XYZ file of C-alpha atoms in Angstrom:
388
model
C 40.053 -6.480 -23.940
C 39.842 -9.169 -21.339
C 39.839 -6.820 -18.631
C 36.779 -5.203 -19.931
C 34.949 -8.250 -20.670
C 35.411 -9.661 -17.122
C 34.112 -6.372 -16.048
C 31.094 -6.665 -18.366
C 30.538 -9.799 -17.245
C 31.167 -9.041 -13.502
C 28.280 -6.134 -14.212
C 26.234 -8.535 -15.847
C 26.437 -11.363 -13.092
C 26.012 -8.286 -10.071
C 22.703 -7.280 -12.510
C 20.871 -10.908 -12.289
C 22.101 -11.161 -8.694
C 20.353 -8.297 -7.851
C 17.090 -8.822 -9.575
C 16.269 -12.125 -7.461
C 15.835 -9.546 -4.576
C 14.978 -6.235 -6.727
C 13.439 -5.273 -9.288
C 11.053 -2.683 -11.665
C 7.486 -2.985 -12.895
C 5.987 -0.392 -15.667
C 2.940 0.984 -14.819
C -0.233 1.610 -16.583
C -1.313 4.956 -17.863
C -3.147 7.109 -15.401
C -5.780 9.627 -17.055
C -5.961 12.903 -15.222
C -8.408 15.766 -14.839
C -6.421 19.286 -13.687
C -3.593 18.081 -13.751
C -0.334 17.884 -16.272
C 0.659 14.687 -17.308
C 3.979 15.004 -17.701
C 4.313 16.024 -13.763
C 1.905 13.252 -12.922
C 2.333 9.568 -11.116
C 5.513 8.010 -12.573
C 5.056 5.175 -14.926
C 7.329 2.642 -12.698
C 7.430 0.907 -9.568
C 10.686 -0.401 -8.642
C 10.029 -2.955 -5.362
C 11.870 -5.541 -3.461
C 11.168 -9.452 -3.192
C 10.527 -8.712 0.564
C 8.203 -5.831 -0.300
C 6.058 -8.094 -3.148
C 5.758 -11.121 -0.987
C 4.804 -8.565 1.638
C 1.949 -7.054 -0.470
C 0.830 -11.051 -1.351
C 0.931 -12.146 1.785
C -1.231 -9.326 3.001
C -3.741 -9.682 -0.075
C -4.096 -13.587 0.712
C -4.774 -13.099 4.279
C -8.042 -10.554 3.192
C -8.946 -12.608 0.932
C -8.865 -15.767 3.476
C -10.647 -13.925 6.011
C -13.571 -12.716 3.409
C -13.653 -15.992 2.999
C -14.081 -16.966 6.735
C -16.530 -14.657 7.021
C -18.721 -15.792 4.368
C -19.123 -18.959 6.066
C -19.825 -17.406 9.376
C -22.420 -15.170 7.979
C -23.654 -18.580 6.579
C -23.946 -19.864 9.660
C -25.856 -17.112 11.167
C -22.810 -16.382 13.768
C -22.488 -12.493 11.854
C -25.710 -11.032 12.015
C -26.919 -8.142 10.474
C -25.519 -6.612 7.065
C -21.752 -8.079 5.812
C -20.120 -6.348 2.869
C -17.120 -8.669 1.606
C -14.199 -6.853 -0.363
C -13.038 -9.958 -2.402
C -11.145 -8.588 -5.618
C -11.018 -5.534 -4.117
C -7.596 -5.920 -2.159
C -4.808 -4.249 -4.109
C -6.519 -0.734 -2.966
C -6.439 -0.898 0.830
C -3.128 -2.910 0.928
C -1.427 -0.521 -1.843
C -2.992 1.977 0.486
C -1.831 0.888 3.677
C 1.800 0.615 2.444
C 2.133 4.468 1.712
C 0.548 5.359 4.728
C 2.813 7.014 7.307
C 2.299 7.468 10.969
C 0.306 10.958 11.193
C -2.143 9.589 8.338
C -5.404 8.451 8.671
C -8.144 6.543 6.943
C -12.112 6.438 7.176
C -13.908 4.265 4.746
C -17.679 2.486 3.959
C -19.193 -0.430 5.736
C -16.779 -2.318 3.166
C -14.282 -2.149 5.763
C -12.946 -5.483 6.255
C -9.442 -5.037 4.658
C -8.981 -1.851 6.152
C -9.924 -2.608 9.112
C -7.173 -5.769 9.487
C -4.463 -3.817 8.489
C -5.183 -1.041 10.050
C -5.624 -3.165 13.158
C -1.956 -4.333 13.386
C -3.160 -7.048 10.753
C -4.998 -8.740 13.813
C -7.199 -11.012 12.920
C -8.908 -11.839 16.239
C -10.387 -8.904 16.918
C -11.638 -8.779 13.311
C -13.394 -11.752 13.671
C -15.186 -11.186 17.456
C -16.423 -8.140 15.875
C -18.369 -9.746 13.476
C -19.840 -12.057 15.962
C -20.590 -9.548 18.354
C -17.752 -10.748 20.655
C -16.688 -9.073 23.854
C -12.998 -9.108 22.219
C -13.730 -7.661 18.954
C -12.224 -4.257 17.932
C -15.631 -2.311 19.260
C -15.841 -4.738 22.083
C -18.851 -6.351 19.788
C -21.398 -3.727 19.341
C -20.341 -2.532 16.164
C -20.155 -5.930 14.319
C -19.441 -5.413 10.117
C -20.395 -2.401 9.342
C -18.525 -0.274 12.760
C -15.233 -1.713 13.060
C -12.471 1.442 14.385
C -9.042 1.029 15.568
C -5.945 3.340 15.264
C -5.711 6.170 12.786
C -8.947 4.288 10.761
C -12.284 5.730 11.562
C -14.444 3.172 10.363
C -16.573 1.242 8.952
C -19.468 3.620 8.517
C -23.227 2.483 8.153
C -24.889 5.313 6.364
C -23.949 5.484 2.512
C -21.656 8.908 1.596
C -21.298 9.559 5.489
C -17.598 9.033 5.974
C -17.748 11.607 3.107
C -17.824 14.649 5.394
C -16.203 13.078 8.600
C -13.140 12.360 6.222
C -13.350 15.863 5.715
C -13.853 17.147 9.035
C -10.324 14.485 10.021
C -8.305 16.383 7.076
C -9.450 20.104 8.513
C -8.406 18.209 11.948
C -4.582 18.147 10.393
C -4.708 21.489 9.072
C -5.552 22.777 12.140
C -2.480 21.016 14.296
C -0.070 21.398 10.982
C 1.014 18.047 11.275
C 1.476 17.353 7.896
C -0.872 14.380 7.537
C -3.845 13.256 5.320
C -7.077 11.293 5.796
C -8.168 9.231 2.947
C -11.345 9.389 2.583
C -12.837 6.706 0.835
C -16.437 5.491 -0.493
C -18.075 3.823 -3.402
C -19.564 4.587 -6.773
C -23.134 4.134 -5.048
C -21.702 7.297 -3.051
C -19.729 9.337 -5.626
C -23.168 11.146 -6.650
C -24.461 12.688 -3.397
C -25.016 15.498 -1.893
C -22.667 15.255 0.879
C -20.273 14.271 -2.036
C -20.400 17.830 -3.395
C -20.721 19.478 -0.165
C -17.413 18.127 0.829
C -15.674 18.949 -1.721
C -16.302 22.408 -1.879
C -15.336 23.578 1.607
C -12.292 21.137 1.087
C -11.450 22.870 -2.019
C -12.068 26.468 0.017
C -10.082 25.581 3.276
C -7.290 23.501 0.768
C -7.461 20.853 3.163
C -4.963 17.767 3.101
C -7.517 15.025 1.820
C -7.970 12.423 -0.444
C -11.190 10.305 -1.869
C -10.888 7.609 -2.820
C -13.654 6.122 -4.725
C -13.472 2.354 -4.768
C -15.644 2.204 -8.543
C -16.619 -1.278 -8.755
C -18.943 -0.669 -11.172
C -22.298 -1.542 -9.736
C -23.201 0.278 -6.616
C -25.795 -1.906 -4.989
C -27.038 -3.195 -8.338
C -27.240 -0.652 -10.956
C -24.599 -0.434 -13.031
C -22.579 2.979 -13.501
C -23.910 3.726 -16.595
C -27.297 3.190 -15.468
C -27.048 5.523 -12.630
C -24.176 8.068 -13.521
C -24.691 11.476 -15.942
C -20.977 11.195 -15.964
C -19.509 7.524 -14.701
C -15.833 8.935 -14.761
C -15.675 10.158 -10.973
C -12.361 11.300 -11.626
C -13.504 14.119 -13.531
C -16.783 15.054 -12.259
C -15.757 18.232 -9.470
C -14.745 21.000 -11.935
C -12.345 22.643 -9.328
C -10.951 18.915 -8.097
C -7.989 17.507 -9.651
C -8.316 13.935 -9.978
C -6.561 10.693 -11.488
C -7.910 7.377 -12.477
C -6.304 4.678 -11.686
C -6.640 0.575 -12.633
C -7.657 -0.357 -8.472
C -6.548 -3.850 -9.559
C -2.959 -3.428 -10.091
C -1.682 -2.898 -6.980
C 1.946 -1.182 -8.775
C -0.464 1.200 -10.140
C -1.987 2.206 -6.925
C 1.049 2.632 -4.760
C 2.464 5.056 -7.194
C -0.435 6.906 -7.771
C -1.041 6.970 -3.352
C 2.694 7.804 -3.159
C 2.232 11.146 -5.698
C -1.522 11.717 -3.902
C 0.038 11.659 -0.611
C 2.723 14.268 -1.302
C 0.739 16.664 -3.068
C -1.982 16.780 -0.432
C 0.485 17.048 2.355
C 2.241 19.982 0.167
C -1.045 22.259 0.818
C -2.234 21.595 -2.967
C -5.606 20.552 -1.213
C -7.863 18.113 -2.378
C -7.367 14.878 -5.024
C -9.930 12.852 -6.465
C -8.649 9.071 -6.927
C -10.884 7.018 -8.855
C -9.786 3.027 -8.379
C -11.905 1.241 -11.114
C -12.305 -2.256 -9.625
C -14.725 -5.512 -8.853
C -16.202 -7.179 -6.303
C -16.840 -10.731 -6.802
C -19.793 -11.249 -4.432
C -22.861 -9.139 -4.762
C -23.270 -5.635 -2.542
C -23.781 -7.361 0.879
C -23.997 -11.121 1.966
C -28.131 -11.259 0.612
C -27.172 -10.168 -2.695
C -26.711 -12.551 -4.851
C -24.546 -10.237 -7.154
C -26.315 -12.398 -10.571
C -28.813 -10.578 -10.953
C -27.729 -7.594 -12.629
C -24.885 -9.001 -14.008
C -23.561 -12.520 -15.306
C -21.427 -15.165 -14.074
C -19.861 -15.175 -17.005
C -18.724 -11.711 -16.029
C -17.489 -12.324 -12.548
C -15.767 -15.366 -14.070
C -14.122 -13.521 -17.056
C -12.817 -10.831 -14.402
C -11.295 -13.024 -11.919
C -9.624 -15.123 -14.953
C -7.972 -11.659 -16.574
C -7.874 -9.054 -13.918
C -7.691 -10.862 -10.631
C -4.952 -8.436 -8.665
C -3.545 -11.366 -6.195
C -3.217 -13.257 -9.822
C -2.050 -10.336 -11.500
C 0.841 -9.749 -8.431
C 1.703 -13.619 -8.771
C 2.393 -13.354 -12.440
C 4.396 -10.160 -12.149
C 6.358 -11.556 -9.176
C 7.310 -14.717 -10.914
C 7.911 -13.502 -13.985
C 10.445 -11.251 -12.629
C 11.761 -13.879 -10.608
C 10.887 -12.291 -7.516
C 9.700 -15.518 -5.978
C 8.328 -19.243 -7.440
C 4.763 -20.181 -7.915
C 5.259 -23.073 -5.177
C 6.651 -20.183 -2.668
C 3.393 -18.126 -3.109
C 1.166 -21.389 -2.516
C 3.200 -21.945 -0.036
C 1.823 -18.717 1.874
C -1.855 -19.266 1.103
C -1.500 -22.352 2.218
C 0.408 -21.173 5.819
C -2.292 -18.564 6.029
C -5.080 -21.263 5.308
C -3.870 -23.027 8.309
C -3.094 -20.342 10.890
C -6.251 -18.745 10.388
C -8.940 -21.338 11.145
C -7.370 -21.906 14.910
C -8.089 -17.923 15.486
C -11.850 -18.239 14.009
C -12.563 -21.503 15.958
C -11.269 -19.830 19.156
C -13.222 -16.714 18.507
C -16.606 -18.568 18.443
C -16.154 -19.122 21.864
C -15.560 -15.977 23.046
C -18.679 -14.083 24.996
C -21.093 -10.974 24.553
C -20.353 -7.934 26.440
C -22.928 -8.433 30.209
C -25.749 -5.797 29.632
C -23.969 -3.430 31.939
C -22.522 -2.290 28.538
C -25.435 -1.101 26.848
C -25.492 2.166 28.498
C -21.252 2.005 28.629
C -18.694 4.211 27.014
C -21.355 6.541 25.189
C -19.483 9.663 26.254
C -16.018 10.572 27.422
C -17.569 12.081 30.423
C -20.860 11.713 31.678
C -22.819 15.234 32.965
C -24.940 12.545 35.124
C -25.097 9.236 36.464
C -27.645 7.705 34.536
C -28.773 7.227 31.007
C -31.900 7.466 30.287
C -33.859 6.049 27.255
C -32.297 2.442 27.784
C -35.145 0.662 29.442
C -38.649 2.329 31.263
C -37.786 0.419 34.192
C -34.375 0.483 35.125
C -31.984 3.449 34.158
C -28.156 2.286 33.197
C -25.337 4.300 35.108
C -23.077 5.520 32.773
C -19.841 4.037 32.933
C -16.257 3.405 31.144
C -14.728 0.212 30.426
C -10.964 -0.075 29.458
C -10.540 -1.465 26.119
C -11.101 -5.808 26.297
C -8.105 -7.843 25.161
C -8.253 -10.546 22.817
């Protein structure tokens, strides 16, 4: 008898050790459309303390930088349109952290989260982007809306258009068999077009490896989905599309459900509809004031109950994962090591005007481009990439 209560309490001591550094989550229920339950996304997410201060730490620094941006679009250094992500960030960081190295991503002109992570989680270039510096991740003549780096494809300016390209990247992996997948993600504003539909159907008829994403924060540009959808459930609306919806601000529910997406794309199941149903907090772009079609009381009400950074604090904590001081603790480090990078960026210069006519193809058929000015012809020419 006192042999096996040491051992119980040997196993019991080992247990509580382990859950300081380990530990699992339930999930919420996913609803499906062609698809059986029962073989669906699994209903827990079992994750380590370095893994959830991982996803935090990555969550705070998008949300900082949204926040940087705001003011610089404020100050009139971004010009042009800015689309912030703020309470958006459990979807491109639950994202990013399934992704392996022959997958690829191509999203909206909400790209800022994307584009961080995807960029090494760099914030420089980032930043000179925005600003049209010389340094930023186009070299500055993309700015908000056409950021690219490494396996992500943008930051796209038309509405719906990374619709097709995503499509035309997944044919691009069927036709090397390298076993990846592009996500292919785009808004409810975008779920109803034309392109939409056309997409879908030769990815359905090729089976190609691809998954949209649509990021449903409810509102498009200003109409609400109920106002502007026949059927507001993207998940469900392509008949020969299986699709899952998923609660985009619970970042335990997305993994799993990208984790399960992920393998049965890359199996040659062909396409998967994910519908993340989340919120921005600021209005469509920077000169939307984001009130007038809904209430403050509404954004305010959201951020209170289904904030996902508060939502990952609470789970973390109350799993004792990590202490409420620890996680301040990071916003607080990130606070401070991001406003040296954003002062230094201000000072960095626009691209000379040689660039105007610069890296427009891989090869140039002739010297000069014409169109640029009446007077004065640019040569074509190609610049290696600029360095931060």
């Amino acid at each position: 008898m006192l042999a096996k209560s040491i051992a119980n309490l040997f196993r019991t001591d080992v247990n509580l050790y382990w859950r300081r550094f380990q530990t699992t989550f339930n999930v919420t229920n996913y609803e499906y459309h062609l698809l059986d339950a029962a073989k669906g996304v699994k209903l827990d997410c079992t994750i380590s303390r370095e893994e959830g201060l991982a996803w935090y730490t990555d969550m705070a620094n998008i949300r900082r930088a949204e926040h940087s941006i705001s003011h610089l679009y404020q100050a009139k250094m971004v010009r042009g349109f800015c689309h912030l992500c703020t309470g958006q960030e459990a979807i491109a960081v639950g994202i990013y952290n399934c992704l392996r190295p022959q997958d690829d991503v191509i999203t909206s002109y909400r790209a800022h989260g994307y584009a961080y992570l995807m960029g090494g989680k760099n914030l420089e270039p980032l930043i000179a982007e925005l600003i049209g510096a010389k340094t930023g991740f186009s070299k500055g003549k993309g700015g908000s809306v056409h950021i690219y780096t490494d396996r992500f494809y943008g930051g796209n300016g038309i509405v719906g258009a990374q619709i097709a390209l995503g499509t035309g990247l997944a044919f691009a992996h069927q036709y090397k068999n390298d076993n990846g997948v592009t996500f292919t993600i785009y808004g409810d504003g975008a779920a109803n077009q034309g392109q939409a539909y056309e997409s879908y159907n030769m990815a359905k008829l090729w089976n190609l490896p691809v998954i949209y994403v649509v990021e449903n924060n409810m509102y498009s540009m200003g109409t609400s989905v109920e106002r502007s959808s026949a059927n507001p459930n993207y998940f469900n609306t392509c008949v020969y599309i299986p699709g899952i919806l998923i609660d985009g601000m619970d970042i335990f529910a997305v993994k799993n459900a990208v984790e399960f997406a992920i393998k049965f794309a890359s199996e040659g199941n062909g396409p998967i509809i994910l519908e993340m149903r989340t919120y921005r907090y600021f209005g469509h772009s920077m000169s939307d004031p984001g009130s007038t079609y809904r209430t403050r009381d509404e954004v305010a009400h959201t951020r209170k109950t289904r904030d996902p950074m508060l939502k990952l604090r609470q789970m973390l904590v109350g799993a004792n994962l990590t202490t409420n001081e620890e996680l301040n603790d990071i916003k607080k480090r990130i606070a401070e090591e991001q406003k040296p990078i954003v002062d230094k960026v201000k000072t960095h210069g626009p691209l000379g005007l040689e660039h105007v006519s610069a890296d427009v193809l891989k090869k140039s058929l002739q010297d000069n481009i014409r169109g640029v000015t009446i007077l004065k012809p640019f040569k074509h020419q190609n610049f290696p990439p600029t360095k931060c």
